[in-house]
mmCIF file of N, CA and C in Angstrom:
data_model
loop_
_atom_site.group_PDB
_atom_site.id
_atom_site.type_symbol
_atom_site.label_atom_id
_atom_site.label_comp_id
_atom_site.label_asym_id
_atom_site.label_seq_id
_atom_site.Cartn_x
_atom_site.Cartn_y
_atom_site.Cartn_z
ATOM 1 N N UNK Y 184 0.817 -1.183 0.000
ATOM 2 C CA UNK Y 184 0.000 0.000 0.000
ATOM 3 C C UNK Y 184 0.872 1.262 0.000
ATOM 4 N N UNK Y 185 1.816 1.138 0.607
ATOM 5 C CA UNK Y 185 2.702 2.538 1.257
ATOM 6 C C UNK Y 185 3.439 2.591 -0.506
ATOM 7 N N UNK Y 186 3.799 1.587 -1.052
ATOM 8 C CA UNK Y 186 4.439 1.580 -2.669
ATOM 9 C C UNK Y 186 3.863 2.347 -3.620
ATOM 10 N N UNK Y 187 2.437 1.931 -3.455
ATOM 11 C CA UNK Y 187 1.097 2.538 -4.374
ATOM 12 C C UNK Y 187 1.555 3.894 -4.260
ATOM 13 N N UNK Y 188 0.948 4.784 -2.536
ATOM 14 C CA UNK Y 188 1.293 6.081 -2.238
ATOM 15 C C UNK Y 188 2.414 6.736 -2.723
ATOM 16 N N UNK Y 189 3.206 5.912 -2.402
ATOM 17 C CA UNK Y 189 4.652 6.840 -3.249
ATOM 18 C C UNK Y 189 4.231 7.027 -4.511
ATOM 19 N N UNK Y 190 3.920 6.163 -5.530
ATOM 20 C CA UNK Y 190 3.921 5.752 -7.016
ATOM 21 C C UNK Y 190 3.177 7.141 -7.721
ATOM 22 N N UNK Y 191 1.816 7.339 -6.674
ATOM 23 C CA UNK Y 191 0.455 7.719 -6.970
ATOM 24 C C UNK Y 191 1.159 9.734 -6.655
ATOM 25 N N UNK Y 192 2.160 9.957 -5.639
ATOM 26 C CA UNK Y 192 2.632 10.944 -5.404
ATOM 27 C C UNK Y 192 3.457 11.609 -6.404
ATOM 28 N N UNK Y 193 4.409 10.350 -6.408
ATOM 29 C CA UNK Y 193 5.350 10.672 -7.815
ATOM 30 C C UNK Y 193 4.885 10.993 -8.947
ATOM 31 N N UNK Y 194 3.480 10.102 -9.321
ATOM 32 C CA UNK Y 194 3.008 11.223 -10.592
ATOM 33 C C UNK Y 194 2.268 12.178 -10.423
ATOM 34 N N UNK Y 195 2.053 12.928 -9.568
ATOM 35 C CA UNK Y 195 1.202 13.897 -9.080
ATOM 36 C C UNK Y 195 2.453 15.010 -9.407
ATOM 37 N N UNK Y 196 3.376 14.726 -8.850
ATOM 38 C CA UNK Y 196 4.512 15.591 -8.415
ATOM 39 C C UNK Y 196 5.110 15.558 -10.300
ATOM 40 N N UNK Y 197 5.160 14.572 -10.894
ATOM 41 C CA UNK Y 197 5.798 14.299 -12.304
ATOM 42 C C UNK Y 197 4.770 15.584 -13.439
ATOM 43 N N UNK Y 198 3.374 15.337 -13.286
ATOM 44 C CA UNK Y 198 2.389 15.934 -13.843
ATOM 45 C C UNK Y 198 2.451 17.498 -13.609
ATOM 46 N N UNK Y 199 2.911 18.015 -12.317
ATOM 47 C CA UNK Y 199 2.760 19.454 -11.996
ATOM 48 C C UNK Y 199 3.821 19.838 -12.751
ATOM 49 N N UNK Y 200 5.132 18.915 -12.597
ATOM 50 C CA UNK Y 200 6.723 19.897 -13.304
ATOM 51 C C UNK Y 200 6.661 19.755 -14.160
ATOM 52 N N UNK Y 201 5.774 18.991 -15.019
ATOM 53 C CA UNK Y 201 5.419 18.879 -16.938
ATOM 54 C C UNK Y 201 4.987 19.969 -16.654
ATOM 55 N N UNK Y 202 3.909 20.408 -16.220
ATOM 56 C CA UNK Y 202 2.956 21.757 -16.809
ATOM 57 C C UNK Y 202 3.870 23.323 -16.664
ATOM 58 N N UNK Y 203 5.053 22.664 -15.365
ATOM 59 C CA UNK Y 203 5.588 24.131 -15.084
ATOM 60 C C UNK Y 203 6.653 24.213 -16.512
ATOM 61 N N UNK Y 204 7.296 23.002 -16.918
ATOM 62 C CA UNK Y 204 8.200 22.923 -17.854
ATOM 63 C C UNK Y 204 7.519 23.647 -19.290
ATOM 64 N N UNK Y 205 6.248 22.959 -19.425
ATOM 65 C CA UNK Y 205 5.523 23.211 -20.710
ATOM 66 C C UNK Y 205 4.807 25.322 -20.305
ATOM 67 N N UNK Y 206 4.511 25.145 -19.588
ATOM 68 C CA UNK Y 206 4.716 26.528 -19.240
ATOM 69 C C UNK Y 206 5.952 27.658 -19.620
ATOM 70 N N UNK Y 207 7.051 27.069 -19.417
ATOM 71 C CA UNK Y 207 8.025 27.860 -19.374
ATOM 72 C C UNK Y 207 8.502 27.962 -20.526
ATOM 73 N N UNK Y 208 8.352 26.711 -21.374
ATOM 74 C CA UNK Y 208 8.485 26.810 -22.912
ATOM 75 C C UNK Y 208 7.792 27.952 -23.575
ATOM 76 N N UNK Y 209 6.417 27.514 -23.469
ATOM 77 C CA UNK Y 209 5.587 29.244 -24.050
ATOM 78 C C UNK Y 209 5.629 30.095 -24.019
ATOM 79 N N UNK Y 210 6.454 30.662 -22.471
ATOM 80 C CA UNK Y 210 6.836 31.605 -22.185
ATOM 81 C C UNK Y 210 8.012 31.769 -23.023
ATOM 82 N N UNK Y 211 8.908 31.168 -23.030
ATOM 83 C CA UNK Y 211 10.306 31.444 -24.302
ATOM 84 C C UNK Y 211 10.050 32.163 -25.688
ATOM 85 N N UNK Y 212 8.478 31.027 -26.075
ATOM 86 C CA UNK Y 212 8.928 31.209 -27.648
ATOM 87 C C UNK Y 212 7.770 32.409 -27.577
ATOM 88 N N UNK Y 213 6.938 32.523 -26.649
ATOM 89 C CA UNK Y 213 6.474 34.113 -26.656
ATOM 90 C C UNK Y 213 7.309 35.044 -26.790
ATOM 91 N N UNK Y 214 8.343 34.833 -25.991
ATOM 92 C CA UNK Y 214 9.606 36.515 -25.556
ATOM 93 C C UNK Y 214 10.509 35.981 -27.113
ATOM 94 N N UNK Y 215 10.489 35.187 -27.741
ATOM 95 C CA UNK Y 215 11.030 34.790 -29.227
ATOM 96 C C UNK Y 215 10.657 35.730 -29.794
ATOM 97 N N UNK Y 216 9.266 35.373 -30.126
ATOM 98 C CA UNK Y 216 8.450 36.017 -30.511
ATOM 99 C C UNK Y 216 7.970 37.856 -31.030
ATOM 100 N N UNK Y 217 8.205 38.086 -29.471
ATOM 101 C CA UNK Y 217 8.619 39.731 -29.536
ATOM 102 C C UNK Y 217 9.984 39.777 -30.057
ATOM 103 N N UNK Y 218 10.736 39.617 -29.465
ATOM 104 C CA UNK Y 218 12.015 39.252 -30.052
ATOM 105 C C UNK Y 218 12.404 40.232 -31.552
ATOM 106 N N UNK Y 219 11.398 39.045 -32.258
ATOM 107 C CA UNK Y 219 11.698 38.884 -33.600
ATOM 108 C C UNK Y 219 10.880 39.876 -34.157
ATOM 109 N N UNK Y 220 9.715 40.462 -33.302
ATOM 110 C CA UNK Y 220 9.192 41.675 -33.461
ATOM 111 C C UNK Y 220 9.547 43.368 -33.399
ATOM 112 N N UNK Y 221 10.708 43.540 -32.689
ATOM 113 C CA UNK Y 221 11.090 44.262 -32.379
ATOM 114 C C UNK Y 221 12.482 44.721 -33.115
ATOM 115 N N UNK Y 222 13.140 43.099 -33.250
ATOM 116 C CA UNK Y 222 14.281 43.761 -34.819
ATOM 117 C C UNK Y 222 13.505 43.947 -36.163
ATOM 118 N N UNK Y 223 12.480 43.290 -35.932
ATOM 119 C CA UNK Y 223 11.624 43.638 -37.407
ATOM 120 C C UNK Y 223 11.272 45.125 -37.689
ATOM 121 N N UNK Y 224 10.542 45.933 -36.488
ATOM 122 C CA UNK Y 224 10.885 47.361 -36.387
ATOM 123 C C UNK Y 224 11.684 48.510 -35.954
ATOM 124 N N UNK Y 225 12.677 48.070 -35.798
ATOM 125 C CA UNK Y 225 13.996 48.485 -35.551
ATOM 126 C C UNK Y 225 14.008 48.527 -36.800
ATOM 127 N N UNK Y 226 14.086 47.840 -37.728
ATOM 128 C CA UNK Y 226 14.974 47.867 -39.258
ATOM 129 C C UNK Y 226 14.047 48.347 -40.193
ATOM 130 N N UNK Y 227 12.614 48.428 -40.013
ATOM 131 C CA UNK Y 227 11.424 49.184 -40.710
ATOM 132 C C UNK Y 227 11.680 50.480 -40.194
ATOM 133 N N UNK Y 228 11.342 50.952 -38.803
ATOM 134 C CA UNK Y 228 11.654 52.521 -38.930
ATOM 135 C C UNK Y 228 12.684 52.789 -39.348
ATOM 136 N N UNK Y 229 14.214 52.098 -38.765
ATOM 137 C CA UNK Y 229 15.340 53.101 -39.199
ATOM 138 C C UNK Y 229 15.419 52.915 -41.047
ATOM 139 N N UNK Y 230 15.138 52.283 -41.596
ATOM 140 C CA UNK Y 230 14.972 52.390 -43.042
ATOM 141 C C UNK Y 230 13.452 53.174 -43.288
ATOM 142 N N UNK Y 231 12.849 53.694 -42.883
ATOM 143 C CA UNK Y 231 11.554 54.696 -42.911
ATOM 144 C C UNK Y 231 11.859 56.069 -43.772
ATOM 145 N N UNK Y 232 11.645 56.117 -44.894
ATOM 146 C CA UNK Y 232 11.921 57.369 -45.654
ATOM 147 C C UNK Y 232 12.730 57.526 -45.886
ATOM 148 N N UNK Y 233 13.998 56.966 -45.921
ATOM 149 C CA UNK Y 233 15.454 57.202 -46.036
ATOM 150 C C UNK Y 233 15.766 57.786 -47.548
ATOM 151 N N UNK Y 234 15.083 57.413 -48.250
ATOM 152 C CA UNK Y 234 15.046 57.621 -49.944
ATOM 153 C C UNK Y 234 13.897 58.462 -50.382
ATOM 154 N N UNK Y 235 13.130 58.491 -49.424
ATOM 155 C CA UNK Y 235 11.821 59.418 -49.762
ATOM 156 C C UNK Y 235 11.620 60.297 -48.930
ATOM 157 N N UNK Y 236 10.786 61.608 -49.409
ATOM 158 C CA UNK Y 236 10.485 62.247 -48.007
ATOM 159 C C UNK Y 236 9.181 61.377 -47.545
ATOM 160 N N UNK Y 237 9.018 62.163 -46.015
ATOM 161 C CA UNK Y 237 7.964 61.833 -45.333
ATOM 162 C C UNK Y 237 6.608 62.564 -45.525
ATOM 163 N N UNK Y 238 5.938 61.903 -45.467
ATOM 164 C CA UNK Y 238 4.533 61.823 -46.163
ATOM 165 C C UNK Y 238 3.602 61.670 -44.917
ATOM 166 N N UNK Y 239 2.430 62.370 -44.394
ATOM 167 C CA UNK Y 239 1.616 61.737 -43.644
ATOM 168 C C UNK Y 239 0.723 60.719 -44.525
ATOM 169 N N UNK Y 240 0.764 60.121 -43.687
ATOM 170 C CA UNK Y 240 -0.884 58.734 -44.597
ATOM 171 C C UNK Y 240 -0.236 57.361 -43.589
ATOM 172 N N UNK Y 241 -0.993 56.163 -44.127
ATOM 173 C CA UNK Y 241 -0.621 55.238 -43.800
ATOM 174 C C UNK Y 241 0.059 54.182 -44.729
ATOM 175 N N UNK Y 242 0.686 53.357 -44.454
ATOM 176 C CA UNK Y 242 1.114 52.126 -45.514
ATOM 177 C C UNK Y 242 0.631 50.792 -44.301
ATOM 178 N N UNK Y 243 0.979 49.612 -45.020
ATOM 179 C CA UNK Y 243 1.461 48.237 -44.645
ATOM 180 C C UNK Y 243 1.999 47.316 -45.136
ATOM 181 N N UNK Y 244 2.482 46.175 -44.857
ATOM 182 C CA UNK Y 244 3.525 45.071 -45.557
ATOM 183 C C UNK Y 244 3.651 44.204 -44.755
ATOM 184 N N UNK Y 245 4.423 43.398 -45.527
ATOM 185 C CA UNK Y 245 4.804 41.775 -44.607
ATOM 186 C C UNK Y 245 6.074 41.717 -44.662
ATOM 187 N N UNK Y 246 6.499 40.792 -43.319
ATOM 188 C CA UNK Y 246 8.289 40.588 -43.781
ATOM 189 C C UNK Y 246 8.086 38.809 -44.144
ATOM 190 N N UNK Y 247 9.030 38.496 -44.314
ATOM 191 C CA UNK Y 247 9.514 37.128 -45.141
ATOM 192 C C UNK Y 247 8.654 35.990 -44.240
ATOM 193 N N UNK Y 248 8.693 36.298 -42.735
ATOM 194 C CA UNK Y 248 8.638 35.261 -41.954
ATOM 195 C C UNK Y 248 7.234 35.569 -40.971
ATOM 196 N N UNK Y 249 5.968 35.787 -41.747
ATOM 197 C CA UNK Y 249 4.639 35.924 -41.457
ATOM 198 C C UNK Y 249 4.477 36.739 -40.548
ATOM 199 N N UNK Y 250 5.361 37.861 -40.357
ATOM 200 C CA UNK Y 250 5.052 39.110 -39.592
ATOM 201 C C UNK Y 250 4.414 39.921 -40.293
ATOM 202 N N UNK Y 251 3.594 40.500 -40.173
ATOM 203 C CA UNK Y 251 2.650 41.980 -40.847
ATOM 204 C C UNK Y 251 3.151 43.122 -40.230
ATOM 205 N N UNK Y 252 3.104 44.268 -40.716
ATOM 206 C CA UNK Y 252 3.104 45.393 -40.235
ATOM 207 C C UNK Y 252 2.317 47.019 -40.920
ATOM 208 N N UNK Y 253 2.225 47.751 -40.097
ATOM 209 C CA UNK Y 253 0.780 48.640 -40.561
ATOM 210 C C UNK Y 253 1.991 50.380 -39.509
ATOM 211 N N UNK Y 254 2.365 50.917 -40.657
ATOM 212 C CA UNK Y 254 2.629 52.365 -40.621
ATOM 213 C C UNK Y 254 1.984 53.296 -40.643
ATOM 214 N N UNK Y 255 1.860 54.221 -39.659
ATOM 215 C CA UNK Y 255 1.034 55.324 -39.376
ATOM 216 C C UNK Y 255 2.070 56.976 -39.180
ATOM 217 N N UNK Y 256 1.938 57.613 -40.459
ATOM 218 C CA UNK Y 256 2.741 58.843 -40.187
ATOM 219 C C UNK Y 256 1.580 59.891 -39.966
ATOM 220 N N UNK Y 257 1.783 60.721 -39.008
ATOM 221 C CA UNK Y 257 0.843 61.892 -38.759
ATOM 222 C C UNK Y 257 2.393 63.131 -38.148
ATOM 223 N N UNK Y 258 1.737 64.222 -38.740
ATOM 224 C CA UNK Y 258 2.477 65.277 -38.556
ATOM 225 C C UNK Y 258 2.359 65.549 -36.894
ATOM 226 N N UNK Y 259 3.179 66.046 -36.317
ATOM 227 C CA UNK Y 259 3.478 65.963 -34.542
ATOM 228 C C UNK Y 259 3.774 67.332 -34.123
ATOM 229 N N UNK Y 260 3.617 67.887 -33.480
ATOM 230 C CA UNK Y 260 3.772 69.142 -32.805
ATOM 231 C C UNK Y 260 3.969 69.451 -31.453
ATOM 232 N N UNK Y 261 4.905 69.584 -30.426
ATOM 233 C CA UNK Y 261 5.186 70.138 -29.006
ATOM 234 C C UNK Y 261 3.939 70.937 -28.963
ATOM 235 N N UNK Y 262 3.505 70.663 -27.511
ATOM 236 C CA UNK Y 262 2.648 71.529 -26.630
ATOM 237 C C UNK Y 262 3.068 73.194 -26.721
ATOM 238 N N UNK Y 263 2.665 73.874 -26.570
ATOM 239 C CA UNK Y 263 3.413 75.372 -26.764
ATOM 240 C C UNK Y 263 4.056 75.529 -28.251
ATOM 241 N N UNK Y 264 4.656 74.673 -28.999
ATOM 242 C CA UNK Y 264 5.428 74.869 -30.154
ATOM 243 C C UNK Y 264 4.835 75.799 -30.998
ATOM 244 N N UNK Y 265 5.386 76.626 -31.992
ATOM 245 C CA UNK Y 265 4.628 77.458 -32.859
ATOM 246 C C UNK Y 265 5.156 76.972 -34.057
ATOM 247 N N UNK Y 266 3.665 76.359 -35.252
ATOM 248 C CA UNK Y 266 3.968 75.673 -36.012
ATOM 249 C C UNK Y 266 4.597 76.759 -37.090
ATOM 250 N N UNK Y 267 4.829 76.390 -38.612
ATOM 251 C CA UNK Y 267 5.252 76.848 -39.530
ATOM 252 C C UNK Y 267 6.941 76.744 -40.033
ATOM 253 N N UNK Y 268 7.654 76.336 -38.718
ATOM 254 C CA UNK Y 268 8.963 76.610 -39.221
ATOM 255 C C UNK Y 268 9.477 75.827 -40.441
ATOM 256 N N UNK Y 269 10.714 75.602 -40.711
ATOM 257 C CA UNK Y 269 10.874 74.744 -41.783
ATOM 258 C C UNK Y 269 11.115 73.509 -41.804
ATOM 259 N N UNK Y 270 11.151 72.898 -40.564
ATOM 260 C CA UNK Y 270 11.370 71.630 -40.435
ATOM 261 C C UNK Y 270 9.810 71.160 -39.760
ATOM 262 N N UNK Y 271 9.584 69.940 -39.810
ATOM 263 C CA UNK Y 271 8.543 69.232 -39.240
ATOM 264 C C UNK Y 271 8.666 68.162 -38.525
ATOM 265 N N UNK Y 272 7.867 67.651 -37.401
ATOM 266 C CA UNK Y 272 8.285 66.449 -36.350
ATOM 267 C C UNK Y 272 6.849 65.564 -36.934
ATOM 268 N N UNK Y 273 7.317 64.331 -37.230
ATOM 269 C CA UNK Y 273 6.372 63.543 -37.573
ATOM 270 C C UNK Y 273 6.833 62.259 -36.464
ATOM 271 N N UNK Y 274 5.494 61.646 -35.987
ATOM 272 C CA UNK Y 274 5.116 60.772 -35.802
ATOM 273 C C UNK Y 274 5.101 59.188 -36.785
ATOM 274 N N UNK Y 275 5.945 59.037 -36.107
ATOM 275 C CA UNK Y 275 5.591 56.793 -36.639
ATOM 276 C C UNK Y 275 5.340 56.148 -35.803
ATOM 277 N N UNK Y 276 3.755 55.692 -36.426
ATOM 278 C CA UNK Y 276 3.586 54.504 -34.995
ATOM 279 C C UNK Y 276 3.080 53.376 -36.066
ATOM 280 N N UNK Y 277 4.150 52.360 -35.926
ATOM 281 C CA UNK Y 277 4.130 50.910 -35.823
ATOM 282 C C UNK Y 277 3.415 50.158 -35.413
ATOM 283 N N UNK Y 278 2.712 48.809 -36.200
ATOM 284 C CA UNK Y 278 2.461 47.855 -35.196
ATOM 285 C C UNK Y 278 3.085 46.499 -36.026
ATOM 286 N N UNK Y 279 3.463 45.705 -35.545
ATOM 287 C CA UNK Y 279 3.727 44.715 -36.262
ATOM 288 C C UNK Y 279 2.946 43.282 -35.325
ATOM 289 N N UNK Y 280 2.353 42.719 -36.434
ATOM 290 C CA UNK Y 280 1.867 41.748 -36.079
ATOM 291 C C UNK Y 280 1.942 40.171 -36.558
ATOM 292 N N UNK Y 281 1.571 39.014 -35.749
ATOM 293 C CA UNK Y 281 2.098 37.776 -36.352
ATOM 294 C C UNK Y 281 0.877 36.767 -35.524
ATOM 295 N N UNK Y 282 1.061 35.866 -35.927
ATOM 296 C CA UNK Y 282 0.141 34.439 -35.721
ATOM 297 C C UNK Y 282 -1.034 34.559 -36.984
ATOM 298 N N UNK Y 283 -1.768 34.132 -35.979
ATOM 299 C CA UNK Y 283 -3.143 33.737 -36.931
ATOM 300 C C UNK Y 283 -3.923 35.275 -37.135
ATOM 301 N N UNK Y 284 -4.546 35.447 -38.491
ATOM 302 C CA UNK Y 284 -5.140 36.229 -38.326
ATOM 303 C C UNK Y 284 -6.575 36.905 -38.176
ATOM 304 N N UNK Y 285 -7.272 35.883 -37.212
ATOM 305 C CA UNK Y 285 -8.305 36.136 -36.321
ATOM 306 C C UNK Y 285 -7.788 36.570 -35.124
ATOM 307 N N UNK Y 286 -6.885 35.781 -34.668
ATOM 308 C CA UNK Y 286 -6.532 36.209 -32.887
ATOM 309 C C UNK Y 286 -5.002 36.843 -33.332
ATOM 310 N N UNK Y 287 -4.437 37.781 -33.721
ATOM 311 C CA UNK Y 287 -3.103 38.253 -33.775
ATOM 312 C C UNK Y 287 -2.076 38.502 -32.797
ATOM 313 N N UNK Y 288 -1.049 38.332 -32.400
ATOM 314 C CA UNK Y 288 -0.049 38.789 -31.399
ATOM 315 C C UNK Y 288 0.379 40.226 -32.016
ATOM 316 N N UNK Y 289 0.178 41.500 -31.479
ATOM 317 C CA UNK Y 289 0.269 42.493 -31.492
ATOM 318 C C UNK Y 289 1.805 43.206 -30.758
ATOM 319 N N UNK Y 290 2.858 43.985 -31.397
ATOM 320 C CA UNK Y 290 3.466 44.689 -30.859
ATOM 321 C C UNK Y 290 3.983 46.252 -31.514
ATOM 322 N N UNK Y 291 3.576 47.389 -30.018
ATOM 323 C CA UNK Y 291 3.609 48.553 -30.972
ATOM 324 C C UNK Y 291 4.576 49.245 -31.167
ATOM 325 N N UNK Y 292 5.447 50.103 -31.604
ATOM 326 C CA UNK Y 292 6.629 51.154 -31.524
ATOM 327 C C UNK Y 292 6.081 52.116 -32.147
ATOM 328 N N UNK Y 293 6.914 53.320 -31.784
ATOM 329 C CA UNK Y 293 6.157 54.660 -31.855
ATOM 330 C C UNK Y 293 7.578 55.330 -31.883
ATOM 331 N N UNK Y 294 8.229 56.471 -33.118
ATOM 332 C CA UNK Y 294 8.921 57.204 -32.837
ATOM 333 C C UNK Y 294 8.710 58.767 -33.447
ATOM 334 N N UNK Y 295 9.332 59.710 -33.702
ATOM 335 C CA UNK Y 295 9.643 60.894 -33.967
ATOM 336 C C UNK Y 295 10.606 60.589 -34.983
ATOM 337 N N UNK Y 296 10.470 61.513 -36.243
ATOM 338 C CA UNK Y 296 11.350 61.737 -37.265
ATOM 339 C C UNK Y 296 11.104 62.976 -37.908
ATOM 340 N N UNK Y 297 12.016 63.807 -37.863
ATOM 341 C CA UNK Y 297 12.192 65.238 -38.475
ATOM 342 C C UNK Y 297 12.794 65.248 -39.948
ATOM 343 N N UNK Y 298 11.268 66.043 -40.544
ATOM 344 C CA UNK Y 298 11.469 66.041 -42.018
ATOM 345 C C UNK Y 298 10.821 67.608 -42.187
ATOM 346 N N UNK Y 299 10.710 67.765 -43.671
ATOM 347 C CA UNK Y 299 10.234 68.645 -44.504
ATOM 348 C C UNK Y 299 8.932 69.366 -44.041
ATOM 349 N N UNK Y 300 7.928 70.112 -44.145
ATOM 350 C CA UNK Y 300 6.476 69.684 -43.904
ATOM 351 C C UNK Y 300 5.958 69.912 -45.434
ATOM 352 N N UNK Y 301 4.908 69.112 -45.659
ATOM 353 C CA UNK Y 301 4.309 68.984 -47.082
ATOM 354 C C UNK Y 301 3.518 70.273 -46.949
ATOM 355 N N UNK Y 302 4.115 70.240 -48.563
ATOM 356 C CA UNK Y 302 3.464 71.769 -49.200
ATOM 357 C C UNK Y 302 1.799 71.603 -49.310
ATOM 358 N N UNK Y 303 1.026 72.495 -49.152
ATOM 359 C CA UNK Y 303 -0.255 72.825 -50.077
ATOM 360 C C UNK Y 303 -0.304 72.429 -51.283
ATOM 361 N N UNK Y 304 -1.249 71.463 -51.714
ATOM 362 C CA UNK Y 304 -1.428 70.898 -53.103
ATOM 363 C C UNK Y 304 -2.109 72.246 -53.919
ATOM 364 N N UNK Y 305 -1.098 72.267 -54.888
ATOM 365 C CA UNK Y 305 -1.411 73.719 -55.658
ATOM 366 C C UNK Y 305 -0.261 74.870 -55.143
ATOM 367 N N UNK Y 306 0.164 74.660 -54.237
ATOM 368 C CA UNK Y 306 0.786 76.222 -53.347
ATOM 369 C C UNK Y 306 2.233 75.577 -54.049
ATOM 370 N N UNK Y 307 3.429 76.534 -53.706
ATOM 371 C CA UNK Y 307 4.628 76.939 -54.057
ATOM 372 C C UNK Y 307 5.401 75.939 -53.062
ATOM 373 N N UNK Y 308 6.340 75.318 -53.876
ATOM 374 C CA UNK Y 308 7.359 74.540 -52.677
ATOM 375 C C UNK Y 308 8.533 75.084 -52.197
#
C-alpha cells in the first residue's frame, strides 16, 4: 500500500513539473516572438523614408517570416510649439503583427522623425 502512495505521489509531483516545464516553454517562444518583433521594427523605422520624403498617410507590408506590419505617419507638434517653421516632427507609430489572423499577437513602436512639412497641393514649394 505505502508503494502505491509513493507511485500515486510521484506522478502527481511528475504531472505538476510537466505543466511548469511546458509553461516555461511558451513563455520562451512568446519573448522569441517579440524578439523577432522588435528587430523587425527596428529595421522598418530606421529604413523609414530614407530615400523618400515623409509623407503623412498610412502604408502596410509583410516581412519574409509571417510578420505583418501597418505604418502610421501623422504630422506631430510640441505643446506650446509654434507651427510653420521649416522643419517638421512627424510621428511613426508601428504595429507589427504575427500568428493567426483572427486572434493576432500584437506589438507597438512609436517614434519621432524630423522632415520637410508637405506643401499645399497647388501652393509653391
Amino acid at each position: 500500500m505505502e508503494v502505491i502512495a509513493a507511485m500515486l505521489l510521484l506522478a502527481i509531483a511528475f504531472a505538476a513539473l510537466m505543466q511548469v516545464a511546458g509553461g516555461a516553454i511558451r513563455l520562451s517562444r512568446n519573448a522569441a516572438a517579440h524578439d523577432e518583433a522588435a528587430l523587425h521594427a527596428r529595421s522598418l523605422l530606421d529604413s523609414a523614408f530614407i530615400t523618400e520624403p515623409l509623407a503623412p498617410g498610412s502604408s502596410n507590408g509583410r516581412f519574409d517570416d509571417g510578420y505583418r506590419w501597418t505604418l502610421d505617419v501623422t504630422p506631430w507638434q510640441a505643446p506650446g510649439a509654434s507651427p510653420g517653421g521649416p522643419l517638421q516632427l512627424y510621428r511613426l507609430d508601428l504595429a507589427v503583427q504575427w500568428g493567426s489572423t483572427t486572434h493576432p499577437q500584437v506589438a507597438h513602436f512609436a517614434t519621432l522623425r524630423l522632415g520637410r512639412p508637405q506643401a499645399p497641393p497647388g501652393g509653391a514649394p
